[in-house]
PDB file of C-alpha atoms in Angstrom:
ATOM      1  CA  MET A   4     -18.991  -5.274 -64.183  1.00 80.00           C
ATOM      2  CA  ALA A   5     -21.719  -7.522 -64.476  1.00 88.00           C
ATOM      3  CA  THR A   6     -25.264  -5.730 -63.071  1.00 90.00           C
ATOM      4  CA  PHE A   7     -28.768  -6.822 -62.723  1.00 93.00           C
ATOM      5  CA  ARG A   8     -31.272  -5.489 -64.190  1.00 92.00           C
ATOM      6  CA  ARG A   9     -34.828  -5.785 -63.740  1.00 92.00           C
ATOM      7  CA  SER A  10     -37.267  -6.316 -67.451  1.00 88.00           C
ATOM      8  CA  ARG A  11     -40.444  -4.628 -68.566  1.00 87.00           C
ATOM      9  CA  HIS A  12     -41.689  -7.802 -68.064  1.00 87.00           C
ATOM     10  CA  GLY A  13     -40.435  -8.559 -64.337  1.00 88.00           C
ATOM     11  CA  LEU A  14     -37.494 -10.870 -64.879  1.00 93.00           C
ATOM     12  CA  PHE A  15     -33.855  -9.626 -63.223  1.00 95.00           C
ATOM     13  CA  SER A  16     -31.579 -10.364 -66.116  1.00 94.00           C
ATOM     14  CA  LEU A  17     -27.606  -9.943 -65.545  1.00 95.00           C
ATOM     15  CA  THR A  18     -25.064 -10.317 -68.372  1.00 96.00           C
ATOM     16  CA  LEU A  19     -21.997 -12.677 -66.996  1.00 97.00           C
ATOM     17  CA  HIS A  20     -18.513 -12.704 -68.809  1.00 97.00           C
ATOM     18  CA  VAL A  21     -16.862 -16.059 -68.682  1.00 96.00           C
ATOM     19  CA  SER A  22     -14.686 -15.871 -66.009  1.00 96.00           C
ATOM     20  CA  GLU A  23     -17.731 -15.044 -63.835  1.00 97.00           C
ATOM     21  CA  ALA A  24     -19.513 -17.162 -64.476  1.00 97.00           C
ATOM     22  CA  ASP A  25     -17.104 -19.983 -64.202  1.00 97.00           C
ATOM     23  CA  LEU A  26     -16.139 -18.136 -61.369  1.00 97.00           C
ATOM     24  CA  LEU A  27     -20.056 -17.277 -59.305  1.00 97.00           C
ATOM     25  CA  ALA A  28     -20.545 -21.350 -60.090  1.00 97.00           C
ATOM     26  CA  SER A  29     -17.124 -22.068 -58.420  1.00 97.00           C
ATOM     27  CA  LEU A  30     -18.153 -20.150 -55.484  1.00 97.00           C
ATOM     28  CA  ALA A  31     -21.991 -22.101 -55.039  1.00 97.00           C
ATOM     29  CA  ARG A  32     -19.924 -25.016 -55.640  1.00 96.00           C
ATOM     30  CA  GLU A  33     -17.827 -24.208 -52.662  1.00 96.00           C
ATOM     31  CA  VAL A  34     -20.340 -23.461 -50.393  1.00 96.00           C
ATOM     32  CA  VAL A  35     -22.525 -26.446 -50.984  1.00 95.00           C
ATOM     33  CA  GLU A  36     -19.403 -28.607 -50.523  1.00 94.00           C
ATOM     34  CA  LEU A  37     -19.032 -26.522 -47.233  1.00 94.00           C
ATOM     35  CA  LEU A  38     -22.087 -27.706 -45.826  1.00 93.00           C
ATOM     36  CA  GLU A  39     -21.364 -31.110 -46.239  1.00 88.00           C
ATOM     37  CA  VAL A  40     -25.427 -31.844 -47.444  1.00 74.00           C
ATOM     38  CA  PRO A  41     -25.687 -34.948 -49.757  1.00 64.00           C
ATOM     39  CA  GLU A  42     -27.427 -34.332 -53.175  1.00 63.00           C
ATOM     40  CA  PRO A  43     -31.363 -35.139 -52.547  1.00 57.00           C
ATOM     41  CA  PRO A  44     -32.222 -38.181 -53.174  1.00 55.00           C
ATOM     42  CA  VAL A  45     -34.180 -38.831 -56.704  1.00 57.00           C
ATOM     43  CA  ARG A  46     -37.907 -39.925 -55.245  1.00 59.00           C
ATOM     44  CA  ARG A  47     -39.272 -42.228 -57.166  1.00 62.00           C
ATOM     45  CA  VAL A  48     -42.995 -42.098 -58.029  1.00 61.00           C
ATOM     46  CA  ASP A  49     -45.690 -44.657 -57.261  1.00 63.00           C
ATOM     47  CA  PRO A  50     -47.367 -45.005 -60.118  1.00 65.00           C
ATOM     48  CA  LEU A  51     -51.336 -45.665 -58.722  1.00 65.00           C
ATOM     49  CA  ALA A  52     -50.445 -41.973 -56.882  1.00 64.00           C
ATOM     50  CA  ALA A  53     -49.331 -40.699 -60.856  1.00 65.00           C
ATOM     51  CA  GLU A  54     -52.558 -42.006 -62.171  1.00 67.00           C
ATOM     52  CA  LEU A  55     -54.718 -40.525 -59.209  1.00 68.00           C
ATOM     53  CA  GLY A  56     -52.843 -37.336 -59.255  1.00 66.00           C
ATOM     54  CA  LEU A  57     -51.566 -37.529 -55.606  1.00 65.00           C
ATOM     55  CA  GLU A  58     -47.777 -37.744 -56.318  1.00 62.00           C
ATOM     56  CA  ASP A  59     -47.138 -34.632 -54.724  1.00 60.00           C
ATOM     57  CA  LEU A  60     -47.726 -35.744 -51.671  1.00 53.00           C
ATOM     58  CA  PRO A  61     -44.873 -36.598 -49.161  1.00 51.00           C
ATOM     59  CA  ARG A  62     -44.676 -40.524 -47.727  1.00 52.00           C
ATOM     60  CA  PHE A  63     -43.982 -41.835 -45.021  1.00 45.00           C
ATOM     61  CA  GLU A  64     -40.486 -41.843 -45.352  1.00 49.00           C
ATOM     62  CA  ASP A  65     -40.380 -39.025 -46.983  1.00 49.00           C
ATOM     63  CA  VAL A  66     -41.538 -36.778 -44.029  1.00 46.00           C
ATOM     64  CA  PRO A  67     -38.081 -35.615 -42.770  1.00 50.00           C
ATOM     65  CA  ASP A  68     -37.490 -36.417 -39.083  1.00 49.00           C
ATOM     66  CA  LEU A  69     -37.495 -32.909 -36.963  1.00 47.00           C
ATOM     67  CA  GLY A  70     -36.277 -35.144 -33.858  1.00 48.00           C
ATOM     68  CA  ALA A  71     -33.060 -35.124 -32.222  1.00 52.00           C
ATOM     69  CA  ASP A  72     -30.935 -36.369 -34.481  1.00 67.00           C
ATOM     70  CA  GLY A  73     -28.925 -33.069 -35.113  1.00 71.00           C
ATOM     71  CA  PRO A  74     -25.869 -30.964 -33.514  1.00 73.00           C
ATOM     72  CA  THR A  75     -26.225 -29.526 -30.391  1.00 77.00           C
ATOM     73  CA  THR A  76     -22.571 -27.214 -30.697  1.00 79.00           C
ATOM     74  CA  ALA A  77     -21.846 -25.123 -33.017  1.00 80.00           C
ATOM     75  CA  PRO A  78     -19.396 -25.551 -35.897  1.00 83.00           C
ATOM     76  CA  GLU A  79     -15.727 -25.978 -35.398  1.00 85.00           C
ATOM     77  CA  ASP A  80     -14.969 -23.628 -39.122  1.00 88.00           C
ATOM     78  CA  GLU A  81     -15.548 -19.886 -38.155  1.00 92.00           C
ATOM     79  CA  VAL A  82     -17.194 -19.507 -41.370  1.00 92.00           C
ATOM     80  CA  LEU A  83     -19.871 -22.738 -40.800  1.00 91.00           C
ATOM     81  CA  GLN A  84     -20.294 -20.553 -37.248  1.00 89.00           C
ATOM     82  CA  ARG A  85     -20.907 -17.186 -39.068  1.00 91.00           C
ATOM     83  CA  LEU A  86     -23.715 -18.991 -41.644  1.00 92.00           C
ATOM     84  CA  LEU A  87     -24.732 -21.346 -38.857  1.00 88.00           C
ATOM     85  CA  PRO A  88     -25.107 -18.906 -35.894  1.00 88.00           C
ATOM     86  CA  ASN A  89     -26.224 -19.981 -32.151  1.00 84.00           C
ATOM     87  CA  ALA A  90     -29.727 -18.160 -31.775  1.00 80.00           C
ATOM     88  CA  TYR A  91     -29.125 -17.493 -28.869  1.00 74.00           C
ATOM     89  CA  ALA A  92     -27.003 -15.667 -26.177  1.00 67.00           C
ATOM     90  CA  ALA A  93     -23.861 -17.085 -24.478  1.00 69.00           C
ATOM     91  CA  ASP A  94     -25.850 -16.975 -21.394  1.00 76.00           C
ATOM     92  CA  ASP A  95     -27.395 -20.081 -22.836  1.00 81.00           C
ATOM     93  CA  PRO A  96     -26.353 -22.971 -24.229  1.00 82.00           C
ATOM     94  CA  GLN A  97     -28.653 -25.133 -22.548  1.00 86.00           C
ATOM     95  CA  ALA A  98     -31.323 -23.062 -25.715  1.00 86.00           C
ATOM     96  CA  SER A  99     -28.784 -22.742 -28.103  1.00 83.00           C
ATOM     97  CA  ALA A 100     -28.347 -26.438 -28.152  1.00 86.00           C
ATOM     98  CA  ASP A 101     -31.577 -27.202 -28.374  1.00 85.00           C
ATOM     99  CA  PHE A 102     -32.378 -24.588 -30.906  1.00 86.00           C
ATOM    100  CA  ARG A 103     -29.544 -25.553 -32.792  1.00 84.00           C
ATOM    101  CA  ARG A 104     -30.330 -29.382 -32.150  1.00 87.00           C
ATOM    102  CA  PHE A 105     -33.187 -29.062 -34.438  1.00 87.00           C
ATOM    103  CA  THR A 106     -32.651 -26.686 -37.083  1.00 85.00           C
ATOM    104  CA  GLU A 107     -29.313 -26.593 -37.825  1.00 88.00           C
ATOM    105  CA  ARG A 108     -30.000 -29.421 -40.516  1.00 88.00           C
ATOM    106  CA  GLY A 109     -32.915 -27.815 -42.340  1.00 89.00           C
ATOM    107  CA  LEU A 110     -30.724 -24.313 -42.535  1.00 91.00           C
ATOM    108  CA  ARG A 111     -27.810 -26.811 -43.734  1.00 91.00           C
ATOM    109  CA  GLU A 112     -30.400 -28.113 -46.841  1.00 92.00           C
ATOM    110  CA  ARG A 113     -31.964 -24.632 -47.705  1.00 94.00           C
ATOM    111  CA  LYS A 114     -29.187 -22.605 -47.858  1.00 95.00           C
ATOM    112  CA  ALA A 115     -27.290 -25.667 -50.359  1.00 95.00           C
ATOM    113  CA  ALA A 116     -30.659 -25.844 -51.874  1.00 95.00           C
ATOM    114  CA  ALA A 117     -29.989 -22.096 -53.004  1.00 96.00           C
ATOM    115  CA  ALA A 118     -26.207 -22.338 -53.882  1.00 96.00           C
ATOM    116  CA  ARG A 119     -27.233 -25.325 -56.095  1.00 96.00           C
ATOM    117  CA  ALA A 120     -30.131 -23.217 -57.580  1.00 96.00           C
ATOM    118  CA  MET A 121     -27.626 -20.857 -58.576  1.00 97.00           C
ATOM    119  CA  LEU A 122     -25.559 -23.626 -59.657  1.00 97.00           C
ATOM    120  CA  ALA A 123     -28.442 -25.069 -61.914  1.00 96.00           C
ATOM    121  CA  THR A 124     -29.629 -21.470 -63.358  1.00 96.00           C
ATOM    122  CA  LEU A 125     -25.702 -20.447 -64.704  1.00 97.00           C
ATOM    123  CA  GLY A 126     -25.483 -24.039 -66.023  1.00 95.00           C
ATOM    124  CA  PRO A 127     -25.645 -22.900 -69.510  1.00 95.00           C
ATOM    125  CA  VAL A 128     -23.760 -19.966 -69.004  1.00 96.00           C
ATOM    126  CA  VAL A 129     -20.635 -21.830 -66.979  1.00 96.00           C
ATOM    127  CA  GLY A 130     -17.686 -21.898 -69.899  1.00 95.00           C
ATOM    128  CA  GLN A 131     -18.789 -19.716 -72.330  1.00 95.00           C
ATOM    129  CA  GLY A 132     -20.795 -16.717 -70.508  1.00 95.00           C
ATOM    130  CA  GLY A 133     -24.244 -15.315 -71.273  1.00 95.00           C
ATOM    131  CA  ARG A 134     -27.346 -13.949 -69.945  1.00 96.00           C
ATOM    132  CA  VAL A 135     -29.345 -15.220 -66.900  1.00 96.00           C
ATOM    133  CA  GLN A 136     -33.079 -14.787 -66.494  1.00 95.00           C
ATOM    134  CA  LEU A 137     -34.692 -14.639 -63.464  1.00 95.00           C
ATOM    135  CA  ASP A 138     -38.238 -14.551 -62.409  1.00 95.00           C
ATOM    136  CA  ALA A 139     -38.824 -13.176 -58.219  1.00 94.00           C
ATOM    137  CA  ASP A 140     -38.383 -16.000 -57.033  1.00 95.00           C
ATOM    138  CA  GLY A 141     -35.134 -16.826 -58.690  1.00 95.00           C
ATOM    139  CA  ALA A 142     -33.903 -13.292 -57.874  1.00 96.00           C
ATOM    140  CA  ARG A 143     -34.639 -14.030 -54.330  1.00 96.00           C
ATOM    141  CA  THR A 144     -33.304 -17.446 -54.346  1.00 96.00           C
ATOM    142  CA  TRP A 145     -29.768 -15.560 -55.734  1.00 97.00           C
ATOM    143  CA  LEU A 146     -30.231 -13.528 -52.824  1.00 96.00           C
ATOM    144  CA  VAL A 147     -29.657 -15.840 -50.501  1.00 96.00           C
ATOM    145  CA  ALA A 148     -26.826 -17.516 -52.575  1.00 97.00           C
ATOM    146  CA  LEU A 149     -25.066 -14.751 -52.771  1.00 97.00           C
ATOM    147  CA  ASN A 150     -25.338 -13.584 -49.339  1.00 96.00           C
ATOM    148  CA  ASP A 151     -24.020 -16.854 -47.963  1.00 97.00           C
ATOM    149  CA  ILE A 152     -21.207 -16.584 -50.722  1.00 97.00           C
ATOM    150  CA  ARG A 153     -19.882 -13.129 -49.211  1.00 96.00           C
ATOM    151  CA  LEU A 154     -20.638 -14.504 -45.607  1.00 95.00           C
ATOM    152  CA  ALA A 155     -17.620 -17.123 -46.389  1.00 95.00           C
ATOM    153  CA  LEU A 156     -15.750 -14.411 -48.267  1.00 94.00           C
ATOM    154  CA  GLY A 157     -15.541 -12.274 -45.392  1.00 92.00           C
ATOM    155  CA  THR A 158     -15.258 -13.961 -43.059  1.00 93.00           C
ATOM    156  CA  ARG A 159     -12.360 -15.895 -44.276  1.00 91.00           C
ATOM    157  CA  LEU A 160     -10.960 -11.992 -45.008  1.00 89.00           C
ATOM    158  CA  GLY A 161     -11.496 -10.884 -41.925  1.00 88.00           C
ATOM    159  CA  VAL A 162     -14.018  -8.285 -43.471  1.00 85.00           C
ATOM    160  CA  SER A 163     -14.475  -4.957 -41.042  1.00 75.00           C
ATOM    161  CA  ASP A 164     -16.079  -1.901 -41.329  1.00 67.00           C
ATOM    162  CA  ASP A 165     -13.294  -0.647 -42.533  1.00 57.00           C
ATOM    163  CA  HIS A 166     -13.357  -2.562 -46.169  1.00 60.00           C
ATOM    164  CA  ASP A 167     -10.787  -0.609 -47.940  1.00 63.00           C
ATOM    165  CA  ALA A 168      -7.785  -2.358 -46.098  1.00 64.00           C
ATOM    166  CA  TYR A 169      -6.944  -4.213 -48.526  1.00 69.00           C
ATOM    167  CA  ALA A 170      -6.136  -0.896 -50.818  1.00 71.00           C
ATOM    168  CA  ASP A 171      -2.617  -1.111 -49.102  1.00 76.00           C
ATOM    169  CA  LEU A 172      -1.992  -5.141 -50.923  1.00 79.00           C
ATOM    170  CA  ALA A 173       0.295  -5.828 -53.341  1.00 83.00           C
ATOM    171  CA  GLU A 174      -0.855  -6.614 -56.208  1.00 82.00           C
ATOM    172  CA  ASP A 175       0.603  -9.755 -56.222  1.00 84.00           C
ATOM    173  CA  ASP A 176      -0.890 -10.688 -53.163  1.00 83.00           C
ATOM    174  CA  PRO A 177      -2.972 -13.126 -53.799  1.00 81.00           C
ATOM    175  CA  ALA A 178      -5.599 -11.900 -50.407  1.00 81.00           C
ATOM    176  CA  ARG A 179      -6.048  -9.111 -52.976  1.00 86.00           C
ATOM    177  CA  TRP A 180      -7.422 -11.493 -55.530  1.00 87.00           C
ATOM    178  CA  ALA A 181      -9.844 -12.005 -52.771  1.00 89.00           C
ATOM    179  CA  TRP A 182     -10.868  -8.992 -51.678  1.00 90.00           C
ATOM    180  CA  ALA A 183     -11.845  -7.734 -55.250  1.00 90.00           C
ATOM    181  CA  VAL A 184     -14.444 -11.368 -55.633  1.00 94.00           C
ATOM    182  CA  TYR A 185     -15.770 -10.185 -52.244  1.00 93.00           C
ATOM    183  CA  ASP A 186     -16.392  -6.786 -54.246  1.00 92.00           C
ATOM    184  CA  PHE A 187     -17.419  -8.233 -57.374  1.00 95.00           C
ATOM    185  CA  THR A 188     -20.190 -10.522 -55.277  1.00 96.00           C
ATOM    186  CA  THR A 189     -21.112  -7.464 -53.321  1.00 94.00           C
ATOM    187  CA  HIS A 190     -21.480  -5.550 -56.270  1.00 95.00           C
ATOM    188  CA  LEU A 191     -23.938  -8.855 -57.584  1.00 97.00           C
ATOM    189  CA  GLN A 192     -25.816  -8.599 -54.269  1.00 96.00           C
ATOM    190  CA  GLU A 193     -26.308  -4.933 -53.993  1.00 96.00           C
ATOM    191  CA  THR A 194     -27.653  -4.445 -57.876  1.00 95.00           C
ATOM    192  CA  LEU A 195     -30.010  -7.351 -56.827  1.00 96.00           C
ATOM    193  CA  VAL A 196     -31.325  -5.951 -54.255  1.00 96.00           C
ATOM    194  CA  ARG A 197     -32.552  -2.591 -56.061  1.00 94.00           C
ATOM    195  CA  SER A 198     -33.462  -4.363 -58.944  1.00 93.00           C
ATOM    196  CA  LEU A 199     -35.702  -6.543 -56.305  1.00 91.00           C
ATOM    197  CA  SER A 200     -37.083  -2.843 -54.735  1.00 85.00           C
TER     198      SER A 200
END
């Protein structure tokens, strides 16, 4: 099974079989689709700003609206509820609604960005397998993406503390494959955490 390893140069490498690379890419795409965040628009660069070295400054129209147009209720999908949980206890629904209204869109965007970054890194190995190398920032981004993938899978599977509950499933039960995928992503996350520490 693929395992993260840290090199002497501080890079984190992972050698993936073609099926593992394709699986991870598929899972990352599913998380992006689930979060329903559109691709970021291509940003036009003002030629004068570029000449003055100011192209990285946000333009007024690029500044996100932090205001009140976000959702105020938890998503209906149980996986989205797990990825985008309420911030306050059930006894304070107004505080939860206010917090969600101002934060959910940004949280969705950050999670989708992590999954897209994972996809971009996987790009060269999808369909053929090979080695993925990450710097420290890339490794932390992968941790976010792997965690979201595991939360989504775990929620769909009803993962509990009794993690080996799938051992009794028949060999041809489709749920057995889903559990194997969950175990694979758990293994990747654990080896990446160990490599980072």
